[in-house]
mmCIF file of C-alpha atoms in Angstrom:
data_model
loop_
_atom_site.group_PDB
_atom_site.id
_atom_site.type_symbol
_atom_site.label_atom_id
_atom_site.label_comp_id
_atom_site.label_asym_id
_atom_site.label_seq_id
_atom_site.Cartn_x
_atom_site.Cartn_y
_atom_site.Cartn_z
ATOM 1 C CA MET A 30 8.764 -56.950 55.698
ATOM 2 C CA LEU A 31 9.852 -57.416 52.078
ATOM 3 C CA ARG A 32 12.083 -54.464 52.310
ATOM 4 C CA LYS A 33 13.908 -55.370 55.360
ATOM 5 C CA VAL A 34 17.272 -57.177 55.482
ATOM 6 C CA ALA A 35 16.677 -60.617 57.099
ATOM 7 C CA GLU A 36 18.794 -61.902 59.918
ATOM 8 C CA ASP A 37 20.751 -65.097 60.252
ATOM 9 C CA ILE A 38 19.118 -67.498 62.723
ATOM 10 C CA PRO A 39 20.940 -69.538 65.524
ATOM 11 C CA THR A 40 21.436 -73.301 64.974
ATOM 12 C CA ASP A 41 19.040 -73.860 67.931
ATOM 13 C CA PHE A 42 16.163 -71.844 66.339
ATOM 14 C CA PRO A 43 12.979 -73.005 67.892
ATOM 15 C CA ASP A 44 10.635 -75.086 65.735
ATOM 16 C CA LEU A 45 12.851 -74.780 62.669
ATOM 17 C CA LYS A 46 11.549 -78.150 61.199
ATOM 18 C CA ALA A 47 7.879 -76.968 61.669
ATOM 19 C CA LEU A 48 8.719 -73.624 59.935
ATOM 20 C CA LEU A 49 10.326 -75.481 56.987
ATOM 21 C CA ALA A 50 7.344 -77.814 56.744
ATOM 22 C CA ASP A 51 4.978 -74.780 56.732
ATOM 23 C CA MET A 52 7.040 -72.999 54.092
ATOM 24 C CA PHE A 53 6.952 -75.997 51.880
ATOM 25 C CA GLU A 54 3.182 -76.359 52.345
ATOM 26 C CA THR A 55 2.756 -72.657 51.395
ATOM 27 C CA LEU A 56 5.026 -73.103 48.378
ATOM 28 C CA ASP A 57 2.902 -76.176 47.294
ATOM 29 C CA GLN A 58 -0.394 -74.375 47.740
ATOM 30 C CA SER A 59 0.784 -71.455 45.757
ATOM 31 C CA GLU A 60 2.349 -73.584 43.052
ATOM 32 C CA GLY A 61 5.590 -71.653 43.326
ATOM 33 C CA ILE A 62 9.197 -72.969 43.034
ATOM 34 C CA GLY A 63 10.799 -70.775 45.782
ATOM 35 C CA LEU A 64 9.694 -68.988 48.880
ATOM 36 C CA ALA A 65 11.687 -66.839 51.392
ATOM 37 C CA ALA A 66 10.826 -66.448 55.023
ATOM 38 C CA PRO A 67 10.184 -62.661 54.611
ATOM 39 C CA GLN A 68 7.371 -63.546 52.133
ATOM 40 C CA VAL A 69 5.525 -65.265 55.029
ATOM 41 C CA GLY A 70 6.231 -62.507 57.558
ATOM 42 C CA LYS A 71 9.524 -63.828 59.095
ATOM 43 C CA PRO A 72 12.530 -61.592 58.955
ATOM 44 C CA ILE A 73 14.959 -64.454 58.969
ATOM 45 C CA ARG A 74 17.405 -65.939 56.413
ATOM 46 C CA VAL A 75 15.444 -69.100 55.380
ATOM 47 C CA VAL A 76 14.425 -70.100 51.814
ATOM 48 C CA VAL A 77 12.777 -73.284 50.480
ATOM 49 C CA ILE A 78 13.137 -74.265 46.851
ATOM 50 C CA ASP A 79 11.236 -77.001 44.944
ATOM 51 C CA LEU A 80 12.344 -77.446 41.400
ATOM 52 C CA ASP A 81 11.013 -81.032 41.117
ATOM 53 C CA VAL A 82 7.854 -79.509 39.661
ATOM 54 C CA LEU A 83 9.927 -78.552 36.617
ATOM 55 C CA SER A 84 11.651 -81.965 36.177
ATOM 56 C CA GLU A 85 9.548 -82.951 33.168
ATOM 57 C CA ASP A 86 11.326 -80.153 31.157
ATOM 58 C CA MET A 87 14.462 -80.133 33.363
ATOM 59 C CA PRO A 88 15.198 -83.684 34.403
ATOM 60 C CA GLU A 89 18.227 -82.571 36.308
ATOM 61 C CA TYR A 90 15.936 -81.226 38.949
ATOM 62 C CA LYS A 91 14.010 -84.439 39.502
ATOM 63 C CA GLY A 92 13.538 -84.738 43.390
ATOM 64 C CA PHE A 93 15.066 -81.299 44.013
ATOM 65 C CA ARG A 94 13.365 -79.977 47.094
ATOM 66 C CA ARG A 95 15.624 -78.178 49.606
ATOM 67 C CA ALA A 96 15.831 -75.751 52.392
ATOM 68 C CA PHE A 97 18.534 -73.124 52.616
ATOM 69 C CA ILE A 98 19.335 -71.731 56.084
ATOM 70 C CA ASN A 99 21.297 -68.532 56.558
ATOM 71 C CA PRO A 100 22.294 -68.510 52.858
ATOM 72 C CA HIS A 101 24.621 -65.864 51.486
ATOM 73 C CA ILE A 102 25.893 -65.319 47.943
ATOM 74 C CA VAL A 103 29.548 -64.742 48.570
ATOM 75 C CA GLU A 104 30.660 -64.328 44.885
ATOM 76 C CA PHE A 105 28.997 -63.619 41.600
ATOM 77 C CA ASP A 106 30.656 -64.736 38.284
ATOM 78 C CA ASP A 107 29.633 -61.942 36.003
ATOM 79 C CA THR A 108 31.401 -63.522 32.987
ATOM 80 C CA GLU A 109 28.184 -64.932 31.648
ATOM 81 C CA THR A 110 24.734 -63.594 32.224
ATOM 82 C CA ASP A 111 21.233 -64.673 31.181
ATOM 83 C CA THR A 112 17.972 -62.690 30.758
ATOM 84 C CA MET A 113 14.711 -64.532 31.586
ATOM 85 C CA GLU A 114 11.291 -63.520 32.503
ATOM 86 C CA GLU A 115 10.672 -63.713 36.265
ATOM 87 C CA GLY A 116 7.608 -63.507 38.519
ATOM 88 C CA CYS A 117 7.012 -63.627 42.195
ATOM 89 C CA LEU A 118 4.423 -64.982 44.595
ATOM 90 C CA SER A 119 4.583 -61.721 46.369
ATOM 91 C CA LEU A 120 3.805 -59.780 43.108
ATOM 92 C CA PRO A 121 0.996 -61.815 41.355
ATOM 93 C CA ALA A 122 0.513 -61.078 37.738
ATOM 94 C CA ILE A 123 3.693 -59.170 37.239
ATOM 95 C CA HIS A 124 6.425 -60.751 35.082
ATOM 96 C CA GLU A 125 9.413 -59.007 33.739
ATOM 97 C CA LYS A 126 12.762 -59.829 32.117
ATOM 98 C CA VAL A 127 15.743 -59.860 34.531
ATOM 99 C CA THR A 128 19.373 -60.243 33.829
ATOM 100 C CA ARG A 129 21.383 -62.244 36.292
ATOM 101 C CA PRO A 130 24.728 -63.970 36.402
ATOM 102 C CA LYS A 131 24.559 -67.652 35.385
ATOM 103 C CA ARG A 132 26.965 -68.719 38.125
ATOM 104 C CA ILE A 133 27.144 -67.845 41.876
ATOM 105 C CA ARG A 134 29.045 -69.017 44.920
ATOM 106 C CA VAL A 135 26.779 -69.692 47.846
ATOM 107 C CA GLN A 136 27.292 -70.588 51.498
ATOM 108 C CA TRP A 137 24.328 -71.993 53.602
ATOM 109 C CA LEU A 138 23.160 -74.560 56.046
ATOM 110 C CA ASP A 139 20.881 -77.426 54.946
ATOM 111 C CA ASP A 140 17.871 -78.595 56.933
ATOM 112 C CA GLU A 141 20.228 -80.858 59.005
ATOM 113 C CA LEU A 142 22.400 -77.674 59.674
ATOM 114 C CA GLN A 143 25.195 -79.049 57.682
ATOM 115 C CA PRO A 144 27.320 -76.217 56.052
ATOM 116 C CA HIS A 145 27.726 -75.984 52.327
ATOM 117 C CA ASP A 146 29.996 -73.767 50.132
ATOM 118 C CA GLU A 147 29.343 -74.347 46.508
ATOM 119 C CA TRP A 148 29.383 -72.788 43.061
ATOM 120 C CA ILE A 149 25.780 -73.062 41.688
ATOM 121 C CA GLU A 150 24.951 -72.702 38.004
ATOM 122 C CA GLY A 151 22.019 -72.423 35.566
ATOM 123 C CA TYR A 152 18.366 -72.093 36.495
ATOM 124 C CA LEU A 153 19.119 -73.015 40.131
ATOM 125 C CA ALA A 154 21.474 -70.036 40.410
ATOM 126 C CA ARG A 155 18.669 -67.793 39.082
ATOM 127 C CA VAL A 156 16.107 -69.113 41.531
ATOM 128 C CA MET A 157 18.588 -68.675 44.394
ATOM 129 C CA GLN A 158 19.367 -65.216 43.412
ATOM 130 C CA HIS A 159 15.695 -64.251 43.176
ATOM 131 C CA GLU A 160 14.847 -65.764 46.539
ATOM 132 C CA PHE A 161 18.022 -64.578 48.322
ATOM 133 C CA ASP A 162 17.256 -61.030 47.116
ATOM 134 C CA HIS A 163 14.153 -61.272 49.333
ATOM 135 C CA LEU A 164 16.523 -61.878 52.304
ATOM 136 C CA ASP A 165 18.310 -58.615 51.370
ATOM 137 C CA GLY A 166 15.143 -56.566 51.082
ATOM 138 C CA LYS A 167 15.030 -56.495 47.354
ATOM 139 C CA MET A 168 12.614 -57.776 44.789
ATOM 140 C CA PHE A 169 13.020 -58.668 41.111
ATOM 141 C CA VAL A 170 11.357 -55.379 39.972
ATOM 142 C CA ASP A 171 14.304 -53.597 41.523
ATOM 143 C CA ARG A 172 16.344 -55.199 38.860
ATOM 144 C CA ILE A 173 14.469 -53.928 35.879
ATOM 145 C CA SER A 174 15.083 -50.770 33.961
ATOM 146 C CA PRO A 175 13.543 -47.388 35.110
ATOM 147 C CA LEU A 176 11.440 -47.395 31.841
ATOM 148 C CA ARG A 177 10.047 -50.842 32.603
ATOM 149 C CA LYS A 178 9.353 -49.839 36.235
ATOM 150 C CA GLN A 179 7.461 -46.758 34.935
ATOM 151 C CA LEU A 180 5.371 -48.922 32.591
ATOM 152 C CA ILE A 181 4.269 -51.354 35.416
ATOM 153 C CA LYS A 182 3.769 -48.531 37.966
ATOM 154 C CA SER A 183 -0.055 -48.892 37.813
ATOM 155 C CA LYS A 184 0.122 -52.653 38.396
ATOM 156 C CA LEU A 185 2.462 -52.241 41.415
ATOM 157 C CA ARG A 186 0.118 -49.517 42.841
ATOM 158 C CA ALA A 187 -2.881 -51.896 42.468
ATOM 159 C CA LEU A 188 -0.987 -54.468 44.214
ATOM 160 C CA MET A 189 -0.095 -52.221 47.121
ATOM 161 C CA GLN A 190 -3.854 -51.326 47.334
ATOM 162 C CA GLY A 191 -4.911 -54.985 47.295
ATOM 163 C CA ARG A 192 -6.432 -54.813 43.896
ATOM 164 C CA TYR A 193 -5.363 -58.097 42.278
ATOM 165 C CA ARG A 194 -6.364 -61.670 41.879
ATOM 166 C CA CYS A 195 -4.421 -64.797 42.152
ATOM 167 C CA GLY A 196 -4.957 -68.553 42.869
ATOM 168 C CA TYR A 197 -3.564 -68.525 46.492
ATOM 169 C CA LYS A 198 -4.067 -66.762 49.694
ATOM 170 C CA THR A 199 -2.252 -63.385 50.044
ATOM 171 C CA LYS A 200 -2.378 -60.523 52.489
ATOM 172 C CA ALA A 201 -1.999 -56.969 51.279
ATOM 173 C CA VAL A 202 -0.233 -54.794 53.750
ATOM 174 C CA ALA A 203 -0.450 -51.035 53.717
ATOM 175 C CA LYS A 204 2.865 -49.175 53.145
ATOM 176 C CA LYS A 205 3.868 -47.135 56.187
#
C-alpha cells in the first residue's frame, strides 16, 4: 500500500468525517505529527497533521490540527532547502537526514471541503512534503543517499520481517 499512488476522493466520499476522526485518533495514539491514509491501509489522498504537540517549542503551531483532502504539491521553491532528521510511523526506529525545499505551493480541500491554494513555508512545508510523499508511493528513505540506504539496509530488512519494537500498534505485511 505504501508504494502505490493514492487516488483523489470524490467530495461525497462516504464517512469522510469518521475516517478523519479515526486517523486523528491513530495519530494521537502513536504520538506522531502526521499520518497519510495509505499508512492505515487506504489508497486515497487524505492526510492529517497535528503540530499543536510542538507548540511549546514552536508557538506558531499552537492549535494546528488539520486535515488535507486531495492535497497536491503544485510547485517547489528550490531556492532554499533545509536538511533535517526525519522519522516515520511506518518505519519505527529509523531516522535519517533528508533535504527538502523550505517552501512549497499546495492545493487541497479542508475538512469542510473548501479549496485552498497556498504557499507553505518552514516546518509545516517539511511535514507536508513527508506526508504527501506517502500519497505518491514514496517514503523518506527514498530521499537519502545510496550509501545511507546501504547502511540502514539491515534495519529495513528487519522491519519488513516484523522484527522491531515501537510504542504503538503496527502491522507488518509481507512484500509480494
